[in-house]
């Protein structure tokens, strides 16, 4: 006889792990027990030595589909002649728990959902141990029903029997429920008044009529309309004051998606996976989706249903529904019923709600496929709070990110926990969401920060939040150094690398706005070895919203005051008084901070060629410029100047600007100009990396920053660098944009302790 104790850490709570162990132990005739602890799952098993060994080997091989084992420790102990195997109540000590993300409806539950003979037929909250809500309903650990928002729904006798039956799919399924004892749907009008009739059927009829519905999902509310109804989509845009930013769509299955979008095997895998992210797919010509869903864009953001309610709304009813985040502009997604009715009352005609509380708001994840692999643009529902393995750091860190695409990061040991998408930290509502996220993750992950990391920008709300925290050391981290460290960390790189960081905005230690940067260093520090030539940003933040301002800046650097004599569309609309004002701003630096931003260069080119002079959402000009460039094939490159000054390499795109103006006058197709521009940035980037390697011999390059969401540019840079013998590293686990900043801040702070 043999008895062993096994301690398992990882995502092993809320995924049916204890029922799995129970059945596995009984199948091998073993006695003992299993229980949840704040650290994970612990068990003791006793039986014939051969059976104990078979049991041990079967755990990682046959673990439940949602489980992720990060460590498995085995210790042989003294047998005690125990009989039978039981699941004990949760208890014990520890602080290494990992929480499961929310996931899609499994095939078994889906079959029951549409089976007229099943007692859960068309029940919108069907789930089992292998599927359903997790992170968004968890209030505390260990993961038991009492620590979730399902505690408000006592199980009926039948559900209770399932819950206690070791041979049932719902054995110890914490969100288990049915129409008798579980949550229910309600349909309200825009004033919060309950409507008569069957909520689901009425909601479907209203959507078919072109009405706008606020639909309560897993992590918050969506605003839904029929994606094929032009008038409905137009009205949603009008009410939401969202002129052109693409809406996400949800379709019932892959066959429906194939009718309007093109996808490869990896995109198919992502769409169908249990995480159910939004995946960017190329539009299919002649599709029947309203052109107002994603205007001036070559892609649709597409997802498949991930709750039973979504399946019920879509199947046999709609080819696609717009499912956009239920929020006001620049605010976090609404997730409580009262908040939704108050904030979305002027946006939605009706509210399809339910009485299962959402404890943690969590927006949808967004992915695009790059070179056969997923690239996160937003890492949120379905993936949070899965841990990212880190190179080891000595202290528990809270990193609060930057401003745009806010996330926070908590670390413990060699694991980093990036939060869900919080939003752009530009108002009090989003700041409160950040505060709530910090408190919740610290509680459920049992992490007490020993150091706090923040961005050096003094005006960021996240920076102010960090500096206001009492009793913990703090470290400010330069924005682009954090970007570089983020990419290094997820690739588990040590030592020093060349970091090529291209983004829109970042606070530079020299007082300028950085964004076209070449850094050399590692976690301990980084030196600026190169950058784009700095130019005035006329009007500061106004230039971000109006790209023509940056075009004027680049044109002024080449033509001086004569820029207004050029026959360009981006100049024609500028009045005589505005021209005088702009010249003063550019010549004297009035309200025109200097910037080396790559993002602003993309804006300038989009305006110069007449593509986009103003934007209605962040990155719009660059997105449309990339789409235009992708429509043609061209290998031509524009000239640019690379010079060395005070130990730094400077890229001056003035020669490129001059040639572009000449080509516009000769009416060269703007798609070819856009393609040549992308080629030029890629070639200049590779040349700078080659010059830096010539100095220090480094051949490892990390590519990071929001501009690397641009697939065409990233491919161009990677291909040239690899051709020149560089090892190139990009993001796979965290977004390259500012949503990944917190990860880089965390490892820098963790390696920098003690603080100075």
XYZ file of C-alpha atoms in Angstrom, residues 50-383:
334
model
C 0.700 0.457 -8.992
C -2.735 2.122 -8.900
C -1.341 5.191 -7.136
C 1.305 5.562 -9.848
C -1.258 5.213 -12.658
C -3.421 7.826 -10.951
C -0.503 10.256 -10.669
C 0.418 9.913 -14.334
C -3.192 10.374 -15.489
C -3.689 13.774 -13.829
C -1.825 15.983 -16.347
C -2.755 13.735 -19.271
C -6.529 13.748 -18.708
C -7.119 17.022 -16.812
C -10.351 18.921 -17.626
C -10.205 21.026 -20.802
C -10.241 24.362 -18.970
C -7.564 23.395 -16.456
C -3.987 24.643 -16.657
C -1.497 23.049 -14.258
C 1.465 25.282 -13.423
C 3.003 23.099 -10.696
C 2.401 19.606 -9.301
C 4.209 18.619 -6.089
C 4.097 15.032 -4.795
C 5.094 13.807 -1.350
C 4.872 10.230 -0.069
C 3.260 9.959 3.357
C 2.299 7.192 5.778
C -0.779 5.100 4.807
C -3.673 5.298 7.262
C -5.956 2.503 6.041
C -8.570 4.988 4.837
C -11.592 3.753 2.894
C -13.544 5.620 0.210
C -12.757 8.861 -1.586
C -14.467 12.186 -0.774
C -14.471 15.835 -1.780
C -13.788 17.875 1.338
C -14.980 21.379 2.075
C -12.583 24.092 0.980
C -9.963 25.245 3.447
C -6.264 25.323 4.181
C -3.682 28.043 3.871
C -1.843 29.491 0.910
C -1.870 32.361 -1.536
C -1.016 31.030 -4.988
C -4.514 30.560 -6.410
C -5.166 31.133 -10.103
C -8.668 31.874 -11.381
C -10.209 30.447 -14.542
C -11.356 32.846 -17.268
C -14.934 32.848 -18.541
C -15.493 30.511 -21.470
C -17.899 29.496 -24.211
C -20.798 27.061 -23.904
C -19.552 23.471 -24.299
C -21.007 21.148 -26.925
C -22.846 19.036 -24.328
C -24.656 22.045 -22.866
C -25.359 23.417 -26.326
C -27.008 20.135 -27.301
C -29.228 20.313 -24.214
C -30.032 23.972 -24.892
C -31.694 23.114 -28.196
C -33.197 19.752 -27.179
C -36.974 20.164 -26.643
C -37.019 17.129 -24.369
C -34.360 18.497 -21.996
C -35.385 20.317 -18.831
C -32.954 23.129 -19.700
C -34.355 23.580 -23.211
C -33.760 27.225 -24.250
C -32.534 28.095 -20.744
C -30.188 31.081 -21.184
C -27.950 30.212 -18.216
C -27.086 26.596 -18.896
C -23.535 25.562 -17.854
C -21.489 22.706 -16.416
C -18.029 22.033 -15.007
C -16.505 22.466 -18.474
C -18.066 25.785 -19.466
C -19.742 28.992 -18.453
C -19.014 32.054 -16.302
C -15.968 32.083 -14.054
C -13.878 35.233 -13.550
C -16.781 37.663 -13.954
C -18.860 36.049 -11.169
C -16.107 35.260 -8.640
C -16.085 37.391 -5.486
C -13.417 35.519 -3.545
C -11.482 32.301 -3.146
C -11.524 29.348 -2.765
C -13.856 28.988 -5.726
C -17.115 27.764 -4.219
C -20.700 28.787 -4.986
C -20.826 30.928 -1.856
C -17.943 33.026 -3.201
C -19.707 33.778 -6.505
C -22.703 35.824 -7.566
C -24.600 32.512 -7.906
C -24.856 32.403 -4.108
C -28.143 34.305 -4.520
C -29.733 31.256 -6.215
C -30.218 28.204 -3.929
C -30.283 25.048 -6.044
C -33.523 23.143 -6.437
C -33.617 19.464 -5.512
C -32.862 18.245 -9.021
C -29.889 20.594 -9.488
C -28.640 19.680 -6.030
C -28.743 15.986 -6.925
C -26.716 16.689 -10.093
C -24.250 18.731 -8.069
C -23.643 15.867 -5.635
C -23.650 13.032 -8.186
C -20.034 12.043 -8.997
C -21.119 10.568 -12.299
C -22.892 13.708 -13.510
C -21.433 16.447 -15.735
C -22.486 19.003 -13.162
C -20.849 17.344 -10.177
C -19.598 20.318 -8.127
C -20.350 22.767 -10.966
C -20.587 25.971 -8.928
C -22.836 27.996 -11.341
C -25.246 25.061 -11.767
C -28.846 26.215 -12.264
C -32.051 25.535 -14.170
C -35.313 27.371 -14.995
C -36.723 26.377 -11.605
C -33.972 27.791 -9.378
C -31.620 29.898 -11.481
C -31.378 33.373 -12.989
C -34.121 34.625 -15.311
C -34.388 37.062 -18.213
C -36.388 40.286 -18.130
C -37.114 42.720 -20.962
C -37.409 46.402 -20.070
C -38.255 49.457 -22.117
C -35.995 52.508 -22.187
C -37.576 53.797 -18.969
C -36.897 50.597 -17.047
C -40.492 49.329 -17.196
C -40.946 45.558 -17.495
C -42.589 44.371 -20.715
C -45.146 41.593 -20.867
C -44.564 38.423 -22.880
C -41.592 36.133 -23.298
C -38.446 38.308 -22.990
C -36.307 36.326 -25.440
C -38.902 36.018 -28.212
C -39.919 39.662 -27.884
C -36.278 40.762 -27.978
C -35.710 38.834 -31.207
C -38.786 40.455 -32.771
C -37.599 43.910 -31.745
C -34.158 43.345 -33.260
C -35.804 42.226 -36.505
C -37.779 45.484 -36.482
C -34.510 47.424 -36.381
C -34.623 48.430 -32.726
C -31.523 48.892 -30.567
C -31.220 46.557 -27.586
C -28.874 46.672 -24.619
C -28.065 43.014 -23.910
C -26.499 41.908 -20.644
C -23.700 39.416 -21.271
C -20.924 37.832 -19.202
C -18.830 40.871 -18.369
C -21.093 43.752 -19.234
C -23.671 45.108 -21.647
C -23.577 45.100 -25.439
C -25.589 47.361 -27.706
C -27.113 45.107 -30.363
C -28.727 45.727 -33.745
C -29.226 43.686 -36.916
C -25.899 44.053 -38.756
C -27.640 43.886 -42.144
C -29.998 46.771 -41.356
C -28.481 50.036 -42.594
C -30.969 52.258 -40.803
C -30.516 50.462 -37.489
C -26.715 50.676 -37.690
C -26.886 54.342 -38.723
C -29.146 55.142 -35.785
C -26.822 53.331 -33.383
C -23.908 55.406 -34.690
C -25.901 58.602 -34.280
C -26.927 57.840 -30.721
C -23.516 56.608 -29.650
C -21.780 59.540 -31.388
C -19.450 57.058 -33.033
C -19.103 58.277 -36.599
C -16.740 55.746 -38.154
C -15.044 53.459 -35.616
C -15.854 49.859 -36.589
C -18.467 47.907 -34.696
C -17.883 44.276 -33.736
C -20.339 41.689 -35.055
C -21.449 38.312 -33.735
C -22.675 35.459 -35.947
C -24.299 32.151 -35.020
C -21.626 29.918 -36.588
C -18.688 29.729 -38.987
C -20.950 29.135 -41.963
C -22.609 32.497 -41.392
C -19.228 34.218 -40.991
C -18.015 32.724 -44.283
C -20.777 34.613 -46.062
C -19.214 37.992 -45.360
C -15.587 37.416 -44.270
C -12.538 35.360 -45.215
C -10.705 33.307 -42.593
C -7.825 30.820 -42.513
C -7.274 27.848 -40.198
C -5.764 29.868 -37.360
C -8.545 32.438 -37.533
C -11.079 29.601 -37.565
C -9.416 28.074 -34.510
C -9.520 31.370 -32.640
C -13.151 32.034 -33.550
C -14.191 28.563 -32.393
C -12.031 28.377 -29.258
C -13.486 28.461 -25.757
C -12.159 32.016 -25.297
C -14.334 33.407 -28.126
C -12.378 36.612 -28.880
C -13.207 39.163 -31.535
C -11.013 38.256 -34.523
C -10.177 40.717 -37.298
C -11.128 39.113 -40.622
C -10.782 40.387 -44.175
C -14.074 41.417 -45.716
C -15.530 39.249 -48.469
C -16.571 41.180 -51.550
C -20.302 41.405 -52.097
C -21.144 40.692 -48.447
C -24.556 41.623 -47.056
C -23.326 43.279 -43.868
C -24.218 46.963 -43.727
C -21.301 49.069 -45.029
C -21.855 51.268 -41.980
C -20.599 48.506 -39.659
C -16.922 49.046 -40.572
C -16.661 51.957 -43.028
C -13.364 52.655 -44.822
C -11.915 49.502 -43.335
C -10.823 46.248 -44.928
C -11.699 44.147 -41.898
C -14.647 43.071 -39.794
C -14.217 42.376 -36.082
C -16.052 39.060 -35.722
C -16.920 36.776 -32.818
C -19.094 33.729 -32.308
C -21.633 33.406 -29.454
C -20.099 32.744 -26.034
C -23.177 32.628 -23.784
C -26.345 30.545 -24.109
C -28.291 33.794 -24.479
C -26.199 34.771 -27.520
C -26.851 31.370 -29.111
C -30.580 31.739 -28.525
C -30.692 35.244 -29.993
C -28.786 34.346 -33.141
C -29.631 30.781 -34.186
C -32.129 30.736 -37.071
C -32.739 34.469 -36.574
C -29.784 36.577 -37.749
C -26.776 36.210 -39.986
C -24.974 38.703 -37.764
C -25.733 41.138 -34.972
C -23.703 44.212 -34.182
C -22.468 43.621 -30.613
C -20.619 46.722 -29.524
C -19.621 47.599 -25.977
C -22.444 49.155 -23.995
C -20.862 52.409 -22.925
C -20.764 56.113 -23.534
C -17.782 57.492 -25.411
C -14.542 57.135 -23.403
C -16.285 55.386 -20.483
C -15.886 51.758 -19.368
C -18.456 49.165 -20.376
C -21.628 49.250 -18.244
C -22.017 46.110 -16.151
C -24.580 46.743 -13.412
C -28.259 47.003 -14.233
C -28.697 50.396 -12.610
C -25.626 51.797 -14.341
C -26.798 50.463 -17.702
C -30.282 51.950 -17.385
C -28.843 55.313 -16.379
C -26.007 55.563 -18.917
C -27.486 53.687 -21.859
C -31.044 54.985 -21.567
C -30.588 57.395 -24.480
C -28.782 54.796 -26.604
C -30.985 51.703 -26.321
C -34.694 51.291 -27.024
C -34.973 48.203 -24.814
C -32.914 46.294 -22.242
C -32.611 42.493 -22.206
C -31.309 41.885 -18.700
C -30.994 39.078 -16.179
C -30.676 38.894 -12.408
C -27.289 37.159 -12.190
C -24.938 39.841 -10.925
C -21.739 40.571 -12.845
C -19.069 41.077 -10.203
C -16.199 42.101 -12.496
C -16.736 44.055 -15.705
C -14.799 42.497 -18.561
C -14.848 43.634 -22.170
C -14.291 41.406 -25.214
C -10.787 40.405 -26.314
C -9.577 41.410 -29.797
C -7.037 39.470 -31.889
C -5.620 39.643 -35.383
C -3.553 36.856 -36.897
C 0.012 37.746 -37.836
C 2.255 35.268 -39.669
C 0.073 32.368 -38.583
C -0.017 33.327 -34.898
C -2.454 35.341 -32.787
C -1.536 38.928 -31.948
C -3.541 40.530 -29.155
C -4.915 43.993 -29.712
C -6.916 43.667 -26.496
C -6.430 40.862 -23.968
C -9.540 40.623 -21.834
C -12.521 38.237 -21.577
C -11.595 34.584 -22.055
C -7.914 35.135 -21.298
